[in-house]
Coordinates of C-alpha atoms and ligand atoms in Angstrom, one line a residue:
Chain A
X1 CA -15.9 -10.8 -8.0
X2 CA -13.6 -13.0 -8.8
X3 CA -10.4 -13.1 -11.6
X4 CA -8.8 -15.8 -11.4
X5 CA -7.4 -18.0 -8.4
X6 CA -4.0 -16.4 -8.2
X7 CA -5.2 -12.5 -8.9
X8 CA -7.4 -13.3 -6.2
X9 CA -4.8 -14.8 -4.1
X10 CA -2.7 -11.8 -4.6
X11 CA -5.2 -9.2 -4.2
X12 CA -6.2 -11.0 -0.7
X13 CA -2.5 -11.0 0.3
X14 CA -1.9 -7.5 -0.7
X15 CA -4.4 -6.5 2.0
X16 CA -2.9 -7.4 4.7
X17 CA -0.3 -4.6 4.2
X18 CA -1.8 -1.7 6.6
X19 CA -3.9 1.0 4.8
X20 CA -4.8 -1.3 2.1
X21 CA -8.0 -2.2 1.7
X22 CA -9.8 -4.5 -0.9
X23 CA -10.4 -1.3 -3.7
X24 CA -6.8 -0.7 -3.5
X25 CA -5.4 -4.0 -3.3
X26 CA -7.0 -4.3 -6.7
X27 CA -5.4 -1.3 -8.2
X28 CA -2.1 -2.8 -7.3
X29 CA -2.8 -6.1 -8.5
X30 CA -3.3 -4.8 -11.9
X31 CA -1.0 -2.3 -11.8
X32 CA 2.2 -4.3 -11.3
X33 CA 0.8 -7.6 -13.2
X34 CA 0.3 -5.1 -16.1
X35 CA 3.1 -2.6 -16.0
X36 CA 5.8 -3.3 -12.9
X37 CA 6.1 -7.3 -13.0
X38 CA 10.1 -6.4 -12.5
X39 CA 9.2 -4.2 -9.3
X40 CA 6.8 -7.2 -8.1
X41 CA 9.3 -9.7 -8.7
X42 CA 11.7 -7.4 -6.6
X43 CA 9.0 -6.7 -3.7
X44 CA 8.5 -10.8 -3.2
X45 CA 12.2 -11.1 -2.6
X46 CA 12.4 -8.1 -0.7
X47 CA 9.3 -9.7 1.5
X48 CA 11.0 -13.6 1.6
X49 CA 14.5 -12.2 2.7
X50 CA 13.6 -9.9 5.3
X51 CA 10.9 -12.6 7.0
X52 CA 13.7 -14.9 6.7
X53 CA 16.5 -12.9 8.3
X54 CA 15.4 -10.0 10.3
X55 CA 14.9 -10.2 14.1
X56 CA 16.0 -8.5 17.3
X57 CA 18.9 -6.5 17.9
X58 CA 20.7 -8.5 20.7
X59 CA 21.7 -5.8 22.5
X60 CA 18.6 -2.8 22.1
X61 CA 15.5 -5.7 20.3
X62 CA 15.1 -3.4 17.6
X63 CA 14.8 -4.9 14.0
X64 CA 17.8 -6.3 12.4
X65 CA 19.1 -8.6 10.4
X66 CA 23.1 -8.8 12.3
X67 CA 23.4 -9.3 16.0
X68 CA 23.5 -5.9 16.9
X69 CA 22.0 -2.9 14.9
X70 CA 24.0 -0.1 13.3
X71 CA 23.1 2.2 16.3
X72 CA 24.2 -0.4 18.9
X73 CA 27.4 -1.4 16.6
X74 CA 28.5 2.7 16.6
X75 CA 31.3 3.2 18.7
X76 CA 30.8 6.7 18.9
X77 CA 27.7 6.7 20.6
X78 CA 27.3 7.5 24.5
X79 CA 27.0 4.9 26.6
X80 CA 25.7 6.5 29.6
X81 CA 21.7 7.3 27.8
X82 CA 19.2 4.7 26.9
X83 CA 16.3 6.3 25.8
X84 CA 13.0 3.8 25.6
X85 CA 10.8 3.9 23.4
X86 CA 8.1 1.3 22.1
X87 CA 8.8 0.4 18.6
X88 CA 11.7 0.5 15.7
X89 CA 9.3 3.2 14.2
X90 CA 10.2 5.7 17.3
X91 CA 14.2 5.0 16.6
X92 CA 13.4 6.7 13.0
X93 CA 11.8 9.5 14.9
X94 CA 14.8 10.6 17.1
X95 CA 17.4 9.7 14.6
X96 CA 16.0 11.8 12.0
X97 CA 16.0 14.6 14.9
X98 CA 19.2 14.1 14.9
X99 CA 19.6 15.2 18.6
X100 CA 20.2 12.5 20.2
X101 CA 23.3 10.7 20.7
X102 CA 22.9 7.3 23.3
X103 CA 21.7 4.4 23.1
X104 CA 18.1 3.3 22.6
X105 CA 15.9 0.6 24.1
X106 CA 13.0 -1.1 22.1
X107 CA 9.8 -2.9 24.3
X108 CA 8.0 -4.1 20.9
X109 CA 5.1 -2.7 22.8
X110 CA 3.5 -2.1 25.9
X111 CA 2.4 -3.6 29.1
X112 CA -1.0 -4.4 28.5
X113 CA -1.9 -7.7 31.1
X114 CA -5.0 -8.2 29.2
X115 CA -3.3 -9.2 26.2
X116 CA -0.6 -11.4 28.4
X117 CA 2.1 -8.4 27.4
X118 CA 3.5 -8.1 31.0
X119 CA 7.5 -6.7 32.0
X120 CA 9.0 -10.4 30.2
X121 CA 7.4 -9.9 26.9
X122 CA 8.6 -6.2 26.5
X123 CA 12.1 -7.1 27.7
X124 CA 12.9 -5.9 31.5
X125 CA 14.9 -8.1 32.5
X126 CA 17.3 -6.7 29.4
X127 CA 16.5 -3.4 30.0
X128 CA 17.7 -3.4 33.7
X129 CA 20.9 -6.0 32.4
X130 CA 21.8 -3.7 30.0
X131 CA 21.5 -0.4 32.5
X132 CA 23.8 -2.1 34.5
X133 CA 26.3 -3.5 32.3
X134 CA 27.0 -0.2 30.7
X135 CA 26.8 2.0 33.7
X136 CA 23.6 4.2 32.6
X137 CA 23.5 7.3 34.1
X138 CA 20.7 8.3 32.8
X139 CA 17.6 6.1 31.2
X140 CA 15.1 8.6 29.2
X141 CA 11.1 7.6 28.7
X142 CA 9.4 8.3 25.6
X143 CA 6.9 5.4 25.6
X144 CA 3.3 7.4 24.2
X145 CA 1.6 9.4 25.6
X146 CA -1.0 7.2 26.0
X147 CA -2.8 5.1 29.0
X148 CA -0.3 2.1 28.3
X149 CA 2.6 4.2 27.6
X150 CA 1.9 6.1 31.0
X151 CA 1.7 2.6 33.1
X152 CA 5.1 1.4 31.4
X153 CA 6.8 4.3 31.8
X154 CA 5.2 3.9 35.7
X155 CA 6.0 0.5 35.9
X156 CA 10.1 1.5 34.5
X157 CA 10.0 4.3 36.7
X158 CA 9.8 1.5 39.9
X159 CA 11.9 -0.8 38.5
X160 CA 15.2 2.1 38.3
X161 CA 14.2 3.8 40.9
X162 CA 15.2 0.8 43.2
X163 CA 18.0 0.4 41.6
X164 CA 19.5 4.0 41.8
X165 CA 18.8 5.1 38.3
X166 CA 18.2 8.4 37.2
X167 CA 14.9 8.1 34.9
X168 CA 13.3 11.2 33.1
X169 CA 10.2 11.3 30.8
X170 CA 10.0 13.0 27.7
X171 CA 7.8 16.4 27.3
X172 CA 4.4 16.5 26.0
X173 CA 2.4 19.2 24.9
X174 CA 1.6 21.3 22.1
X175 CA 4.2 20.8 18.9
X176 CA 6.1 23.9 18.1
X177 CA 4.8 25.6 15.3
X178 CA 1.1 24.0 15.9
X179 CA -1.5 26.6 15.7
X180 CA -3.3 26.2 19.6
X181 CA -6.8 26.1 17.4
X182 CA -5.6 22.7 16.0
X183 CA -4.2 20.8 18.9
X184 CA -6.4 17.8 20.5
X185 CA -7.6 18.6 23.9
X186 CA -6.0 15.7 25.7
X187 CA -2.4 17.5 24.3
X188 CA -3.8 20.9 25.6
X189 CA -4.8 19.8 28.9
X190 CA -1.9 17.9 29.3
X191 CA 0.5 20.9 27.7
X192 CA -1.8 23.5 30.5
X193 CA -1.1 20.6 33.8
X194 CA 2.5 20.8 32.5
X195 CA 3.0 24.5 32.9
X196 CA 6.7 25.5 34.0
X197 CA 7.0 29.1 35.9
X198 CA 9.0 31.5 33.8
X199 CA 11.9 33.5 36.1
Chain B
X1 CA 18.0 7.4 7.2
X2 CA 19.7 3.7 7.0
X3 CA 17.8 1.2 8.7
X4 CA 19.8 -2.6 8.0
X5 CA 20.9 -3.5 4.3
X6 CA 17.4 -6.0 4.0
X7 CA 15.0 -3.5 6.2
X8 CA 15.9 -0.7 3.2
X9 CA 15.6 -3.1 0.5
X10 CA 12.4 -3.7 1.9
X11 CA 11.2 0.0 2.4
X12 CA 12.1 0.8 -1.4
X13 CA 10.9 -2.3 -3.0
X14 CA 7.8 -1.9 -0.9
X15 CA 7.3 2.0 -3.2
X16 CA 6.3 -0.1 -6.7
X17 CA 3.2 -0.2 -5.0
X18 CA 0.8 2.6 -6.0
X19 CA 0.0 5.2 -4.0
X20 CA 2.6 4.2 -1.5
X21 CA 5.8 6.9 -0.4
X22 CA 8.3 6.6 1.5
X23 CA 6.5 7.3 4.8
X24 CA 4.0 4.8 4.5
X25 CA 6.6 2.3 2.9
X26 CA 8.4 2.0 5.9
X27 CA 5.3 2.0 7.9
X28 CA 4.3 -1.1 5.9
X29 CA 7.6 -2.5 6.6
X30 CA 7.8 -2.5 10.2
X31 CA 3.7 -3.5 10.8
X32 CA 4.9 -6.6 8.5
X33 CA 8.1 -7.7 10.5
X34 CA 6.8 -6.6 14.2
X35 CA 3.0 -8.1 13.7
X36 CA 2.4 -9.5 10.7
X37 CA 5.5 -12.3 9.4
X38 CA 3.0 -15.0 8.1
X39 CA 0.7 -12.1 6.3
X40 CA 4.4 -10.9 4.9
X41 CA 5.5 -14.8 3.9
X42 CA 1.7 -15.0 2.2
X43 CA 2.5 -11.9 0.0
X44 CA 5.8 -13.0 -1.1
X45 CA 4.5 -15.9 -2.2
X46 CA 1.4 -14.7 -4.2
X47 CA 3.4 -12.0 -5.8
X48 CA 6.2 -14.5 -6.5
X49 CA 3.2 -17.1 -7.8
X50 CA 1.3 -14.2 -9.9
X51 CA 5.0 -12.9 -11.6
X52 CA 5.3 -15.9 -12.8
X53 CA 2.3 -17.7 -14.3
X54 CA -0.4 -14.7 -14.5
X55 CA -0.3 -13.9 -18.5
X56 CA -3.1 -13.1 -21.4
X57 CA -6.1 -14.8 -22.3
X58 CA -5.8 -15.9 -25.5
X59 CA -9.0 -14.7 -26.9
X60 CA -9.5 -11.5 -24.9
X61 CA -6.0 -10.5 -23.3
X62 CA -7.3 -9.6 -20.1
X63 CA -5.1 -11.2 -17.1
X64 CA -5.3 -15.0 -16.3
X65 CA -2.9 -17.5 -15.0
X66 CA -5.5 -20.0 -17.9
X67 CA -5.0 -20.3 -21.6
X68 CA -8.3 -18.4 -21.2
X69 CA -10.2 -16.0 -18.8
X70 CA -12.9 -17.1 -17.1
X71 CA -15.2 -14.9 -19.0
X72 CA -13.9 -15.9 -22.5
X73 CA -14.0 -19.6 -21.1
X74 CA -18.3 -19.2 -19.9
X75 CA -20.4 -21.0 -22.6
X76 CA -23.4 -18.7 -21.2
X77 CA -22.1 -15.2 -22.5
X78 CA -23.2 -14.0 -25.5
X79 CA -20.4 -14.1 -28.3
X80 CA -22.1 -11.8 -30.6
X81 CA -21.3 -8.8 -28.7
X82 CA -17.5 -7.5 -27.6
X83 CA -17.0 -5.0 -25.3
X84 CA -13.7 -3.0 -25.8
X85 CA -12.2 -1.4 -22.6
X86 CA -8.3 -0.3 -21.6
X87 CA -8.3 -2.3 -18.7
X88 CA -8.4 -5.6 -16.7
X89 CA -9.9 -3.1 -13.7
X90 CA -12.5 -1.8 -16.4
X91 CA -13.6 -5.3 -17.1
X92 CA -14.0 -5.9 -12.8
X93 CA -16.3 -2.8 -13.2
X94 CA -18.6 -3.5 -15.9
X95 CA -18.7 -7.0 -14.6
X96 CA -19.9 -5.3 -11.1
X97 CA -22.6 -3.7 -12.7
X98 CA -24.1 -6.9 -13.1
X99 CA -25.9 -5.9 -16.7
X100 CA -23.8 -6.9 -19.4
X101 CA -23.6 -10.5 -20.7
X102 CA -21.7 -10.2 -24.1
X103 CA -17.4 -10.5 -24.3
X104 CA -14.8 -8.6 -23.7
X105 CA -11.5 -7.4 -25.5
X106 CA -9.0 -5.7 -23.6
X107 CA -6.3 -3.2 -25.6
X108 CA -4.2 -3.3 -22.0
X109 CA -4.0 0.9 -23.3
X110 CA -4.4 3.0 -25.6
X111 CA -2.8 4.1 -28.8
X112 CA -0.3 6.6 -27.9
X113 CA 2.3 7.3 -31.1
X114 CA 4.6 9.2 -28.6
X115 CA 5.2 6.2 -26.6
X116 CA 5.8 3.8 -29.3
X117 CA 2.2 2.1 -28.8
X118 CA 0.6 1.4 -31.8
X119 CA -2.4 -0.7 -33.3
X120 CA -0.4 -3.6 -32.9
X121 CA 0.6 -3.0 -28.9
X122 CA -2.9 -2.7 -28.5
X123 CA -4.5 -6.0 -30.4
X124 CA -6.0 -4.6 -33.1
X125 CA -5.2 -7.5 -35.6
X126 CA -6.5 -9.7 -33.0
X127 CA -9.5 -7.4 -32.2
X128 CA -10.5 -7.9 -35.8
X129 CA -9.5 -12.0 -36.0
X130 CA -12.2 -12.1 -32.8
X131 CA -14.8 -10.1 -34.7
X132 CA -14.6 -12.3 -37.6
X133 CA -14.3 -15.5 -35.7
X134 CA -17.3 -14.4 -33.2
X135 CA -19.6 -13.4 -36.1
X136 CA -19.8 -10.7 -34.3
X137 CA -22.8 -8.1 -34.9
X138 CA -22.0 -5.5 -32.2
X139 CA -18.6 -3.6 -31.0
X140 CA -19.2 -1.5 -27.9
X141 CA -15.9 1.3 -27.5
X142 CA -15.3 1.7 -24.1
X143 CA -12.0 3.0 -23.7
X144 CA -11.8 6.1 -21.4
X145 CA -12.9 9.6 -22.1
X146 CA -9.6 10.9 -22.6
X147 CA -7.9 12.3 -26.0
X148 CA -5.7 9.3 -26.2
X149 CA -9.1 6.8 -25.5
X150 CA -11.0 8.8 -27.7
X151 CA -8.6 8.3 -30.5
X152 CA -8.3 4.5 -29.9
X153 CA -12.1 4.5 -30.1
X154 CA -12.1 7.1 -33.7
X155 CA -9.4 4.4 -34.9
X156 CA -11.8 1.7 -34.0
X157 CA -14.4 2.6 -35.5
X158 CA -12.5 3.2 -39.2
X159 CA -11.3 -0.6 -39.0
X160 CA -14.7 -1.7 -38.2
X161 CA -16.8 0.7 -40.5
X162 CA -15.0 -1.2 -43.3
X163 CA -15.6 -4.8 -42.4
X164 CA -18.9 -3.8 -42.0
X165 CA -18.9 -4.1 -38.1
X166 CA -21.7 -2.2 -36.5
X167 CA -20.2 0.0 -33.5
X168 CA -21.1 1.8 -30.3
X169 CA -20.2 4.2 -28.2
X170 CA -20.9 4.2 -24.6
X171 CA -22.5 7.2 -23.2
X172 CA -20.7 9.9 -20.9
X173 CA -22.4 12.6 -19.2
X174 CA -23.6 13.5 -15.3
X175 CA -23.0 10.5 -13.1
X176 CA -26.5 9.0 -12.0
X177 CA -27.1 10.5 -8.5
X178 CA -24.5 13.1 -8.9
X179 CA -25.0 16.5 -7.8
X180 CA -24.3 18.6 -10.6
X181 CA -22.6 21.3 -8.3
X182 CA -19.8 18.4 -7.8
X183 CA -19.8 17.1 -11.7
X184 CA -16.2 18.3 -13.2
X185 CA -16.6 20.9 -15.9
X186 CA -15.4 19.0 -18.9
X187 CA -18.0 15.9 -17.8
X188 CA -20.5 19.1 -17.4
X189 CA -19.6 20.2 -21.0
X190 CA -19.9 16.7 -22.5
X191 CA -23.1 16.0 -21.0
X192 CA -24.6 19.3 -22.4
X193 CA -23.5 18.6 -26.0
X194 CA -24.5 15.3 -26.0
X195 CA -28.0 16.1 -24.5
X196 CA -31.1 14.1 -26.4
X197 CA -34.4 16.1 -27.6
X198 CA -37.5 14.7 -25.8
X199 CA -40.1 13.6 -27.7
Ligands
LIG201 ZN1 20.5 -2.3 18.9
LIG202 ZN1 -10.7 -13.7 -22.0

């Protein structure tokens, strides 16, 4: 039905956050026109700013709003790593793991030539600049696990190799802790095919 | 973890919305800023747009940008029956059911003396100016089934008794097509001691 042209508008908008569909963009509508208009007020700010000011980190593409990212910007990390991975999302990951101390590498996606994502559009040519310019010794893979993921980390695999670059690929298998009942088979076949010999 | 000063603005301002944690808040965030910058501009702008003009019908105070809703504002309704719910969402849901052609009047709550709201948070002076000015020959309570809508509706009912206002109650029992192994006990309960003899 409809409430009124811009509760309408709004709940339209709302959907296009992911997750939301039109039941819930409803509940929200109401819910901050009736009790949070501060928090909606602070949301469409929030929204404006960062569309207007966030971009690419120049050195690693991940989102920011300064020229380089805090992770890029941090003196202390090593140098001599980049790990790849596909989105800002996958930074989070590793960070909050808390392992890791180089450098990262953002594609913003995955080759895919039937969506006209080729090497160009998830940043190559910066990758293989950047390997260079800091004297990577080591350039670590965790695209996903998945068909795409593979054919990148393939396709970055070639590109080093020629070049004299030491590339290694994350694990994959079963999570520690997971119960073997629960795991997807592709993880289980893969986790089986990726056997290691114990001396 | 500490993404960039305007990416963590937008991660916690992005948690006003209902139902959405931190997890799913950042998830929003990135989808918006990798994939989705117009869809993220939109927003802004409706919840910017809604902040700002959405208020109270002036007969009804449901939610509208207009001096009145578009219900209140339909010559074709009947304006000798006033349905009283809690909320604009309750109105979208009787409205849905396609079957009721009579007014509205929305307390935007309940009474709740521990929180401060009274009859006057609710409407209740302009509850009764409506009934007067309607000529109004039936009040439907509709507020939830809860203590606190229970009350509003007990409280209700004392105003109108005395003006003479004939009122009703909606009913409440086993949900048509529900199983009654999945009915909630207290619905369960309810619908047993309200049951009708059949004649
Ligand atoms: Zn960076
Ligand atoms: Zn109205």
């Amino acid at each position: 039905m409809s409430y009124s042209p811009l509760i309408d508008e709004l709940i339209d908008a709302l959907r296009c956050l992911p997750g939301v569909g039109a039941k819930s963009a409803q509940r929200m509508s109401f819910q901050l026109l009736e009790r949070n208009r501060p928090g909606a007020a602070r949301l469409a700010a929030a929204l404006a700013k960062a569309v207007d000011k966030v971009g690419h980190c120049a050195s690693c593409r991940t989102l920011t709003e300064n020229e380089q990212c805090f992770i890029c910007a941090d003196s202390r990390r090593d140098t001599d790593t980049i790990c790849v991975v596909e989105s800002p999302a996958d930074v989070v990951a590793f960070e909050q793991s808390g392992d890791y101390k180089g450098l990262y590498f953002v594609l913003m996606g995955h080759l895919s030539p039937i969506d006209g994502i080729g090497p160009e559009e998830i940043g190559i040519d910066k990758l293989l600049q950047r390997t260079s310019e800091l004297a990577v010794n080591e350039l670590i893979l965790a695209t996903n696990p998945t068909v795409e993921g593979e054919a990148t980390a393939y396709y970055i695999t070639e590109q080093m190799r020629s070049r004299g670059i030491a590339v290694s690929r994350i694990a994959h298998g079963v999570p520690l802790g997971g119960e073997l009942e629960y795991v997807d088979s592709g993880t289980l076949a893969h986790a089986l095919k990726g056997r290691r010999r114990i001396d």
